[in-house]
Amino acid sequence: MRGEIREMRRFENFAAKGLWTDKIRGTPSFRKPSLLQESMNLQRGKKPGPYKPLPDAFVYEIGKRSAWIATHLAPFVVSVFEKIASAPLTTRKGKRLHRSTELKRQRALVCQHKWESPDGGTLQCLPFEIKCVTKTGGREMQWPPTSIAQLFTYLAICQMAHYFIVALSCGPRASEIFSFKTNCLSSRNDGIGVAFGTTYKVVDPLSGVNRDWPLPEIGIAALENQIRISKLLSAYLCVIRGKEKEHQAEEFPLWRVIGGNTPGAPLMNVYNGEIRWYVDALDLTHLLDEQLFTNHRFRKTIARVLALALVNAPKILMDVFGHDSMESTMSYILSDKNVRAQVQEIRRELVILMAKQAISNADGNGGRAAAPLRETIKKIRFRNGGDFGADDENELAEMLTGQGRFWQWVRPGVMCTKVPEQRGPCTKNQSQPNPSRCSADCRFRLEDAENRQQVDETIADIVNKIESAVSRDDRILAELWEGQLLSHIKRFDDLLKKWQEHPTVASVLVRRSEVKEHTNAVE
């Protein structure tokens, strides 16, 4: 507004000097800015806050829909586009078809295609509504598509579904995900699929450093579809523009502009707008919070989800994100101020769930803590007149674990029931248990009943190893395996009874018992 007043006075000065004849008469009226404009002006003056994780409801819904699009829609859309990209554009005499004739033929291919549902029938409608207009022409979308513009718009939707899956799988920065090319997909020696790209921020900001990002199976499938889309788009555009020879390149950008005024261009310059367009097209904007949706919020979302779901999450995230310090990783995790409380609540619920599982399997559990647990349940059942239902199970689980604060998994199938006020073999004083020093002789060790078969198979394998070492007269190796046998055979009482009748096991038990008696006599 001040600038407009300044310009008005400048032209009045020109008119007074005879340099301008169209003098402004009266005081001009200036339109009051709208509430939206006032809000935008206020936002410009504010320092943007830290990026926050995306809301859970939004992540769930956008993830579910993106997975459906990538697995059930994208393959069919790509196959139709492949037919169009490979369709001849010349007459029998070798002359180029008129553009209108090309469009008619392409439209016929789209209309004649049979869109199949996951069960093999006809896909009459999508499981959710697509609320957008075509990328070219701005016309309403419909299903099934009946025009090239609609097909290209569905192709753009499929691309963004792939983008969301990859971004929510490994959280690359924008510069990193756009470094992916059509030859980025590979696999490591351990069989895990990875996407190769370049990282810049914490290394050389100009040339960067090559690295890989591990991906789940759905991420690999999404990249495979996207590679097909990018290659077909290059082939299609080269044919349309009469530059077929340019399609001989070995690699192309993976993420491309589809439709609009610059088809085929890298998506790098407009990716945030395309992200928000995709959310609007799936009609999920109402599930977002007030913060602007940008690519960087994918990283904050992954940091929060892993912190809530995985043990040693900071170390895992440090590797996935390519950070050079734990402080950077922790800043991502703690960008959500409620994450610590959520982690504690989830841990409490998991501990109670673990205890409830142990209580329900009490008759089959092993370890020295199994008998006291069964005795406690027996007393409660006697006190309740023989009843022990779900409420009693939940109440006992909360009581034994101190409302979910104690008990922990030492390793798969092994629980520690020690509380800080108790002393055990792993700690000389009253403190938290030390899982690295867990012993089968500990009175707080509880073996999960579901682990019995695995322990039984392990004992059988150890017995075979002992017999093999004895047959080769390798006493050192045999004694090492005998120590392992003594450790595993005590885990379940019924397995001890079963295996102590085996000749090899019986001889080991007798020999170790004699050694123990001799040691005690000497002392």
Coordinates of C-alpha atoms in Angstrom, one line a residue:
M1 CA 0.0 0.0 0.0
R2 CA 2.8 2.4 0.8
G3 CA 4.4 1.7 -2.6
E4 CA 1.1 2.6 -4.4
I5 CA 0.9 5.9 -2.5
R6 CA 4.5 6.6 -3.4
E7 CA 3.8 6.0 -7.1
M8 CA 0.7 8.2 -7.0
R9 CA 2.7 11.1 -5.6
R10 CA 5.5 10.6 -8.1
F11 CA 3.0 10.9 -11.0
E12 CA 1.5 14.0 -9.4
N13 CA 5.0 15.5 -9.3
F14 CA 5.4 14.7 -13.0
A15 CA 2.0 16.4 -13.8
A16 CA 3.0 19.5 -11.8
K17 CA 6.2 19.8 -14.0
G18 CA 4.2 19.3 -17.2
L19 CA 5.7 15.9 -17.9
W20 CA 2.4 14.0 -17.4
T21 CA -1.0 15.0 -18.6
D22 CA -3.2 12.3 -17.0
K23 CA -3.4 13.8 -13.5
I24 CA -4.8 11.6 -10.7
R25 CA -7.9 13.3 -9.2
G26 CA -9.1 12.6 -5.7
T27 CA -7.8 10.2 -3.2
P28 CA -7.5 6.6 -4.5
S29 CA -9.3 3.9 -2.6
F30 CA -7.2 0.9 -1.7
R31 CA -8.8 -2.5 -1.3
K32 CA -8.5 -4.1 2.1
P33 CA -6.6 -7.3 2.0
S34 CA -8.6 -10.5 2.5
L35 CA -8.3 -12.6 5.7
L36 CA -6.3 -15.2 3.7
Q37 CA -3.9 -12.6 2.5
E38 CA -3.5 -11.2 6.0
S39 CA -2.8 -14.7 7.3
M40 CA -0.2 -15.2 4.6
N41 CA 1.5 -11.9 5.4
L42 CA 1.7 -12.9 9.1
Q43 CA 3.2 -16.3 8.2
R44 CA 5.8 -14.6 6.1
G45 CA 6.9 -12.5 9.0
K46 CA 7.2 -15.6 11.3
K47 CA 10.2 -17.8 11.6
P48 CA 9.1 -21.3 10.5
G49 CA 9.1 -23.9 13.3
P50 CA 10.8 -27.3 13.1
Y51 CA 9.3 -29.8 10.8
K52 CA 6.9 -32.2 12.6
P53 CA 6.0 -35.8 11.9
L54 CA 2.9 -36.4 9.8
P55 CA -0.3 -37.2 11.7
D56 CA -0.8 -40.9 12.4
A57 CA -4.3 -41.0 10.7
F58 CA -2.9 -39.4 7.6
V59 CA 0.1 -41.7 7.4
Y60 CA -2.2 -44.7 7.8
E61 CA -4.7 -43.6 5.1
I62 CA -2.2 -42.3 2.6
G63 CA 0.0 -45.4 3.0
K64 CA -2.9 -47.8 2.6
R65 CA -4.2 -46.0 -0.6
S66 CA -0.7 -45.6 -2.0
A67 CA 0.0 -49.3 -1.5
W68 CA -3.3 -50.2 -3.3
I69 CA -2.5 -47.9 -6.2
A70 CA 1.1 -49.3 -6.5
T71 CA 0.0 -53.0 -6.4
H72 CA -3.5 -53.0 -8.1
L73 CA -3.7 -49.9 -10.3
A74 CA -0.2 -49.0 -11.5
P75 CA 0.6 -52.3 -13.4
F76 CA -2.5 -51.9 -15.5
V77 CA -2.0 -48.2 -16.1
V78 CA 1.6 -48.8 -17.1
S79 CA 0.6 -51.7 -19.5
V80 CA -1.9 -49.4 -21.3
F81 CA 0.7 -46.6 -21.6
E82 CA 3.2 -49.2 -22.9
K83 CA 0.7 -50.0 -25.7
I84 CA 0.4 -46.3 -26.6
A85 CA 4.1 -45.7 -26.5
S86 CA 4.8 -48.6 -28.8
A87 CA 1.9 -48.0 -31.2
P88 CA 3.0 -47.1 -34.8
L89 CA 2.5 -43.4 -35.7
T90 CA 3.0 -43.7 -39.4
T91 CA 0.8 -44.8 -42.3
R92 CA 1.5 -47.8 -44.5
K93 CA 3.5 -45.6 -46.9
G94 CA 5.7 -44.4 -44.0
K95 CA 4.3 -40.9 -43.6
R96 CA 3.7 -39.5 -40.2
L97 CA 0.1 -39.5 -39.0
H98 CA -1.7 -36.2 -38.3
R99 CA -1.7 -35.4 -34.6
S100 CA -5.5 -35.7 -34.4
T101 CA -5.4 -39.2 -35.9
E102 CA -2.7 -40.1 -33.4
L103 CA -4.9 -39.0 -30.5
K104 CA -7.9 -40.9 -31.9
R105 CA -5.9 -44.1 -32.1
Q106 CA -4.5 -43.6 -28.6
R107 CA -7.9 -42.8 -27.2
A108 CA -9.2 -46.0 -28.8
L109 CA -6.5 -48.1 -27.0
V110 CA -7.5 -46.5 -23.7
C111 CA -11.2 -47.1 -24.2
Q112 CA -10.8 -50.7 -25.4
H113 CA -8.6 -51.8 -22.4
K114 CA -10.2 -54.2 -19.9
W115 CA -9.4 -53.0 -16.4
E116 CA -9.2 -56.0 -14.1
S117 CA -9.8 -56.1 -10.4
P118 CA -7.6 -58.1 -7.9
D119 CA -10.0 -61.0 -8.0
G120 CA -9.8 -61.3 -11.8
G121 CA -13.1 -59.5 -12.6
T122 CA -13.7 -56.1 -14.0
L123 CA -12.7 -53.1 -12.0
Q124 CA -15.9 -51.1 -12.1
C125 CA -14.8 -48.5 -9.7
L126 CA -11.9 -47.5 -7.4
P127 CA -12.1 -48.2 -3.7
F128 CA -11.7 -44.5 -3.1
E129 CA -12.6 -41.4 -5.0
I130 CA -10.1 -39.4 -7.1
K131 CA -10.9 -35.7 -6.7
C132 CA -8.9 -33.8 -9.2
V133 CA -9.0 -32.6 -12.8
T134 CA -6.8 -33.8 -15.6
K135 CA -3.2 -32.5 -15.8
T136 CA -3.9 -31.3 -19.4
G137 CA -7.1 -29.6 -20.2
G138 CA -8.4 -29.4 -16.7
R139 CA -11.4 -31.7 -17.2
E140 CA -13.1 -33.9 -14.6
M141 CA -11.6 -37.3 -13.9
Q142 CA -13.6 -40.5 -14.3
W143 CA -13.2 -44.2 -14.0
P144 CA -12.4 -46.0 -16.2
P145 CA -10.4 -43.4 -18.2
T146 CA -11.6 -42.5 -21.6
S147 CA -9.0 -40.1 -22.8
I148 CA -5.2 -39.7 -23.0
A149 CA -5.4 -36.8 -20.6
Q150 CA -7.1 -38.9 -18.0
L151 CA -4.7 -41.8 -18.5
F152 CA -1.7 -39.4 -18.0
T153 CA -3.3 -38.1 -14.8
Y154 CA -3.7 -41.6 -13.5
L155 CA -0.1 -42.2 -14.5
A156 CA 0.9 -39.1 -12.4
I157 CA -1.1 -40.5 -9.5
C158 CA 0.7 -43.8 -9.8
Q159 CA 4.1 -42.1 -9.8
M160 CA 3.2 -40.2 -6.6
A161 CA 2.0 -43.4 -5.0
H162 CA 5.5 -44.9 -5.7
Y163 CA 7.1 -41.7 -4.4
F164 CA 5.2 -41.8 -1.1
I165 CA 6.1 -45.5 -0.6
V166 CA 9.8 -44.9 -1.2
A167 CA 9.8 -41.8 0.9
L168 CA 8.0 -43.5 3.8
S169 CA 10.3 -46.6 3.5
C170 CA 13.7 -45.0 3.9
G171 CA 13.2 -41.2 4.3
P172 CA 15.7 -39.8 1.8
R173 CA 16.2 -36.1 1.5
A174 CA 14.7 -34.4 -1.6
S175 CA 18.2 -34.1 -3.2
E176 CA 18.8 -37.8 -2.5
I177 CA 15.5 -39.2 -3.8
F178 CA 15.8 -37.1 -7.0
S179 CA 19.3 -38.5 -7.5
F180 CA 17.7 -41.9 -8.2
K181 CA 18.0 -42.9 -11.9
T182 CA 16.2 -45.6 -13.9
N183 CA 19.2 -47.9 -13.2
C184 CA 19.2 -47.3 -9.4
L185 CA 17.7 -50.6 -8.3
S186 CA 20.0 -53.4 -7.1
S187 CA 20.5 -55.9 -4.3
R188 CA 23.2 -56.5 -1.8
N189 CA 25.0 -59.8 -1.1
D190 CA 22.5 -60.6 1.7
G191 CA 19.6 -60.4 -0.8
I192 CA 18.2 -57.1 0.5
G193 CA 17.0 -54.8 -2.3
V194 CA 18.5 -51.3 -2.3
A195 CA 18.2 -48.1 -4.3
F196 CA 21.5 -46.4 -5.3
G197 CA 21.7 -42.6 -5.2
T198 CA 23.8 -39.7 -4.1
T199 CA 23.9 -37.9 -0.7
Y200 CA 25.2 -34.3 -0.4
K201 CA 24.4 -32.6 2.9
V202 CA 26.9 -34.2 5.3
V203 CA 29.6 -34.8 2.7
D204 CA 30.7 -32.9 -0.5
P205 CA 27.8 -30.5 -1.3
L206 CA 28.9 -30.3 -5.0
S207 CA 29.6 -33.8 -6.2
G208 CA 28.2 -35.8 -3.3
V209 CA 28.9 -39.4 -2.3
N210 CA 27.2 -42.5 -3.7
R211 CA 25.3 -44.6 -1.2
D212 CA 22.4 -47.1 -1.1
W213 CA 19.0 -47.1 0.7
P214 CA 17.6 -50.5 1.8
L215 CA 13.9 -51.0 0.8
P216 CA 11.1 -53.4 1.8
E217 CA 9.5 -55.6 -0.9
I218 CA 6.7 -53.1 -1.6
G219 CA 9.3 -50.4 -2.0
I220 CA 11.2 -52.5 -4.5
A221 CA 7.9 -53.2 -6.4
A222 CA 7.2 -49.5 -6.5
L223 CA 10.6 -48.6 -7.9
E224 CA 10.3 -51.3 -10.5
N225 CA 6.9 -49.8 -11.7
Q226 CA 8.4 -46.3 -11.6
I227 CA 11.4 -47.3 -13.7
R228 CA 9.0 -48.7 -16.3
I229 CA 7.0 -45.4 -16.2
S230 CA 10.1 -43.2 -16.7
K231 CA 11.5 -45.3 -19.5
L232 CA 8.2 -45.5 -21.3
L233 CA 7.7 -41.8 -20.9
S234 CA 11.0 -41.1 -22.5
A235 CA 10.2 -43.4 -25.4
Y236 CA 6.8 -41.9 -25.9
L237 CA 8.0 -38.3 -25.8
C238 CA 10.9 -39.0 -28.2
V239 CA 8.5 -40.5 -30.7
I240 CA 6.0 -37.7 -30.4
R241 CA 8.8 -35.1 -30.9
G242 CA 10.4 -37.1 -33.7
K243 CA 13.6 -37.6 -31.8
E244 CA 13.7 -41.4 -31.5
K245 CA 17.5 -41.6 -31.5
E246 CA 17.6 -39.7 -28.1
H247 CA 15.9 -42.6 -26.4
Q248 CA 19.1 -44.7 -26.6
A249 CA 20.4 -43.2 -23.4
E250 CA 21.2 -45.8 -20.6
E251 CA 19.6 -43.9 -17.8
F252 CA 16.9 -41.3 -17.2
P253 CA 15.6 -39.3 -14.2
L254 CA 13.3 -41.6 -12.2
W255 CA 10.8 -39.0 -11.2
R256 CA 9.3 -36.9 -14.1
V257 CA 6.8 -34.3 -14.8
I258 CA 3.7 -36.1 -16.3
G259 CA 1.3 -33.8 -18.1
G260 CA 1.2 -30.1 -18.0
N261 CA 3.4 -27.7 -20.0
T262 CA 6.8 -29.5 -19.4
P263 CA 6.1 -33.3 -19.7
G264 CA 9.2 -35.4 -19.1
A265 CA 11.2 -32.8 -17.2
P266 CA 12.7 -33.8 -13.8
L267 CA 10.2 -33.4 -11.0
M268 CA 12.9 -31.8 -8.8
N269 CA 11.7 -28.2 -9.3
V270 CA 8.0 -28.8 -8.5
Y271 CA 8.0 -31.8 -6.2
N272 CA 6.5 -30.2 -3.1
G273 CA 3.6 -28.9 -5.2
E274 CA 3.2 -32.4 -6.7
I275 CA 3.1 -34.0 -3.2
R276 CA 0.3 -31.7 -2.1
W277 CA -1.5 -32.2 -5.4
Y278 CA -1.5 -36.0 -4.8
V279 CA -2.9 -35.5 -1.3
D280 CA -5.7 -33.3 -2.7
A281 CA -6.4 -35.8 -5.4
L282 CA -6.9 -38.6 -2.8
D283 CA -9.1 -36.2 -0.7
L284 CA -6.9 -36.5 2.4
T285 CA -6.0 -32.9 3.1
H286 CA -8.4 -32.8 6.0
L287 CA -6.2 -35.3 7.9
L288 CA -3.1 -33.1 7.8
D289 CA -2.2 -30.6 10.5
E290 CA -1.6 -26.9 10.1
Q291 CA 2.0 -27.2 9.1
L292 CA 2.9 -27.1 5.4
F293 CA 3.4 -30.6 3.9
T294 CA 7.0 -30.9 2.4
N295 CA 9.2 -33.8 1.6
H296 CA 11.3 -33.3 4.8
R297 CA 8.3 -34.3 6.9
F298 CA 8.7 -37.9 5.7
R299 CA 12.1 -38.1 7.5
K300 CA 10.6 -36.8 10.8
T301 CA 7.7 -39.3 10.4
I302 CA 10.1 -42.3 9.9
A303 CA 12.2 -41.2 12.9
R304 CA 9.1 -41.1 15.1
V305 CA 7.7 -44.5 13.9
L306 CA 11.0 -46.3 14.4
A307 CA 11.6 -44.7 17.8
L308 CA 8.2 -46.1 18.9
A309 CA 8.6 -49.5 17.2
L310 CA 12.2 -50.7 17.4
V311 CA 14.8 -51.3 20.0
N312 CA 18.1 -49.4 19.2
A313 CA 16.1 -47.1 16.8
P314 CA 18.7 -44.2 17.0
K315 CA 21.5 -46.5 15.7
I316 CA 19.2 -47.8 12.9
L317 CA 18.1 -44.3 11.9
M318 CA 21.6 -43.0 12.0
D319 CA 22.5 -45.6 9.3
V320 CA 19.3 -45.1 7.2
F321 CA 19.5 -41.3 7.2
G322 CA 23.3 -41.2 6.6
H323 CA 24.0 -39.0 9.7
D324 CA 27.5 -38.6 10.9
S325 CA 26.5 -38.0 14.6
M326 CA 23.9 -39.3 17.0
E327 CA 22.9 -35.8 17.9
S328 CA 21.5 -35.2 14.4
T329 CA 19.5 -38.4 14.6
M330 CA 18.2 -37.6 18.1
S331 CA 17.1 -34.1 16.9
Y332 CA 14.8 -35.9 14.3
I333 CA 13.4 -38.3 16.9
L334 CA 12.7 -35.5 19.5
S335 CA 11.2 -33.1 17.0
D336 CA 7.9 -34.5 18.3
K337 CA 7.7 -33.3 21.9
N338 CA 5.4 -36.1 22.8
V339 CA 7.5 -39.0 21.5
R340 CA 9.2 -39.7 24.8
A341 CA 5.8 -40.1 26.6
Q342 CA 4.6 -42.2 23.7
V343 CA 7.7 -44.5 23.8
Q344 CA 7.1 -45.0 27.5
E345 CA 3.4 -45.8 27.1
I346 CA 4.1 -48.3 24.3
R347 CA 6.8 -50.0 26.3
R348 CA 4.5 -50.2 29.3
E349 CA 1.8 -51.8 27.1
L350 CA 4.3 -54.2 25.5
V351 CA 5.6 -55.3 28.9
I352 CA 2.1 -56.0 30.2
L353 CA 1.3 -57.9 27.0
M354 CA 4.4 -60.0 27.5
A355 CA 3.4 -60.8 31.1
K356 CA -0.1 -61.7 30.0
Q357 CA 1.3 -64.1 27.4
A358 CA 3.5 -65.7 30.1
I359 CA 0.6 -66.0 32.5
S360 CA -1.6 -67.6 29.8
N361 CA 1.2 -70.1 29.0
A362 CA 2.1 -70.7 32.6
D363 CA 1.7 -74.5 32.5
G364 CA 4.2 -74.8 29.7
N365 CA 6.8 -72.2 30.7
G366 CA 10.3 -73.1 31.7
G367 CA 13.0 -71.5 33.8
R368 CA 13.3 -71.2 37.6
A369 CA 10.7 -68.4 37.6
A370 CA 8.0 -70.7 36.0
A371 CA 7.2 -72.6 39.3
P372 CA 6.6 -69.4 41.4
L373 CA 4.4 -68.0 38.6
R374 CA 2.3 -71.1 38.5
E375 CA 2.0 -71.1 42.3
T376 CA 0.8 -67.4 42.2
I377 CA -1.9 -68.2 39.7
K378 CA -3.0 -71.2 41.7
K379 CA -3.5 -69.1 44.8
I380 CA -5.5 -66.4 42.9
R381 CA -7.7 -69.2 41.3
F382 CA -8.3 -70.7 44.8
R383 CA -9.1 -67.3 46.2
N384 CA -11.6 -66.7 43.4
G385 CA -13.3 -70.0 43.8
G386 CA -11.6 -71.6 40.7
D387 CA -12.1 -68.7 38.4
F388 CA -9.2 -67.0 36.6
G389 CA -10.5 -64.8 33.7
A390 CA -9.2 -62.1 31.5
D391 CA -9.6 -59.4 34.1
D392 CA -7.6 -61.5 36.7
E393 CA -4.9 -62.1 34.1
N394 CA -4.6 -58.4 33.3
E395 CA -4.6 -57.4 37.0
L396 CA -1.9 -60.0 37.8
A397 CA 0.2 -58.8 34.8
E398 CA 0.1 -55.2 36.0
M399 CA 1.0 -56.3 39.6
L400 CA 3.9 -58.5 38.6
T401 CA 5.4 -55.9 36.2
G402 CA 4.9 -52.8 38.4
Q403 CA 2.3 -51.3 35.9
G404 CA 4.6 -52.2 33.0
R405 CA 7.8 -50.7 34.4
F406 CA 9.7 -53.9 35.0
W407 CA 10.2 -57.2 33.2
Q408 CA 12.0 -57.3 29.9
W409 CA 12.9 -59.6 27.0
V410 CA 16.5 -60.7 27.5
R411 CA 16.5 -62.5 24.1
P412 CA 13.8 -64.1 22.0
G413 CA 11.9 -66.5 24.2
V414 CA 13.6 -65.5 27.4
M415 CA 12.1 -63.1 29.9
C416 CA 13.6 -61.5 33.0
T417 CA 11.1 -61.0 35.9
K418 CA 13.5 -59.2 38.2
V419 CA 12.5 -55.9 39.7
P420 CA 15.1 -53.2 40.8
E421 CA 14.7 -54.1 44.6
Q422 CA 15.9 -57.7 44.0
R423 CA 19.4 -59.1 43.6
G424 CA 20.3 -61.6 40.9
P425 CA 23.4 -63.3 39.3
C426 CA 23.6 -60.5 36.8
T427 CA 23.8 -57.7 39.4
K428 CA 25.6 -57.6 42.7
N429 CA 23.4 -54.9 44.1
Q430 CA 19.8 -53.7 43.7
S431 CA 19.7 -52.3 40.2
Q432 CA 18.4 -52.9 36.7
P433 CA 19.1 -56.4 35.3
N434 CA 22.1 -56.8 32.9
P435 CA 20.8 -58.9 29.9
S436 CA 24.4 -59.7 28.8
R437 CA 25.0 -61.7 32.0
C438 CA 21.8 -63.7 32.0
S439 CA 22.2 -67.2 33.3
A440 CA 19.9 -70.3 33.0
D441 CA 20.4 -70.8 36.8
C442 CA 18.8 -67.4 37.7
R443 CA 15.6 -67.6 39.7
F444 CA 14.2 -64.6 37.8
R445 CA 14.5 -66.2 34.4
L446 CA 11.3 -67.3 32.6
E447 CA 11.4 -69.3 29.4
D448 CA 8.5 -68.8 27.0
A449 CA 6.5 -72.0 26.3
E450 CA 6.5 -71.3 22.6
N451 CA 10.3 -71.5 22.6
R452 CA 10.3 -75.2 23.7
Q453 CA 10.6 -76.8 20.3
Q454 CA 13.5 -74.5 19.3
V455 CA 15.3 -75.4 22.5
D456 CA 14.7 -79.1 21.9
E457 CA 16.1 -78.9 18.4
T458 CA 19.1 -76.9 19.7
I459 CA 19.9 -79.6 22.3
A460 CA 19.6 -82.3 19.6
D461 CA 22.1 -80.4 17.5
I462 CA 24.5 -79.9 20.4
V463 CA 24.4 -83.7 21.2
N464 CA 25.4 -84.4 17.6
K465 CA 28.3 -82.0 17.8
I466 CA 29.5 -83.6 21.1
E467 CA 29.4 -87.1 19.5
S468 CA 31.2 -85.9 16.4
A469 CA 33.9 -84.3 18.5
V470 CA 34.4 -87.4 20.7
S471 CA 34.6 -89.6 17.6
R472 CA 37.5 -87.4 16.4
D473 CA 39.1 -87.5 19.9
D474 CA 38.8 -83.7 20.1
R475 CA 38.2 -83.3 23.9
I476 CA 38.6 -79.5 23.8
L477 CA 35.8 -79.0 21.3
A478 CA 33.7 -81.7 23.1
E479 CA 34.0 -79.8 26.4
L480 CA 32.9 -76.6 24.8
W481 CA 29.8 -78.2 23.5
E482 CA 29.2 -79.9 26.8
G483 CA 29.1 -76.5 28.4
Q484 CA 26.4 -75.4 25.9
L485 CA 24.4 -78.6 26.6
L486 CA 24.4 -77.9 30.4
S487 CA 23.2 -74.4 29.7
H488 CA 20.3 -75.4 27.4
I489 CA 19.1 -78.6 29.1
K490 CA 18.1 -76.7 32.3
R491 CA 15.7 -74.4 30.5
F492 CA 12.7 -76.7 30.5
D493 CA 12.2 -79.4 33.2
D494 CA 10.4 -81.8 30.8
L495 CA 13.3 -81.5 28.3
L496 CA 15.7 -82.3 31.1
K497 CA 13.8 -85.5 31.9
K498 CA 13.7 -86.4 28.2
W499 CA 17.3 -85.9 27.3
Q500 CA 18.9 -87.2 30.6
E501 CA 18.0 -90.7 29.4
H502 CA 20.2 -90.2 26.3
P503 CA 23.5 -92.0 26.7
T504 CA 25.7 -89.1 25.6
V505 CA 23.8 -86.6 27.8
A506 CA 23.7 -88.9 30.8
S507 CA 27.5 -89.4 30.6
V508 CA 28.0 -85.6 30.5
L509 CA 25.7 -85.0 33.5
V510 CA 27.4 -87.7 35.5
R511 CA 30.9 -86.4 34.7
R512 CA 30.0 -82.8 35.5
S513 CA 28.4 -83.9 38.7
E514 CA 31.5 -85.7 39.8
V515 CA 33.7 -82.7 39.0
K516 CA 31.4 -80.4 41.0
E517 CA 31.5 -82.8 44.0
H518 CA 35.3 -82.9 43.8
T519 CA 35.5 -79.2 43.7
N520 CA 33.3 -78.7 46.7
A521 CA 35.3 -81.3 48.7
V522 CA 38.6 -79.5 47.9
E523 CA 37.1 -76.2 49.0

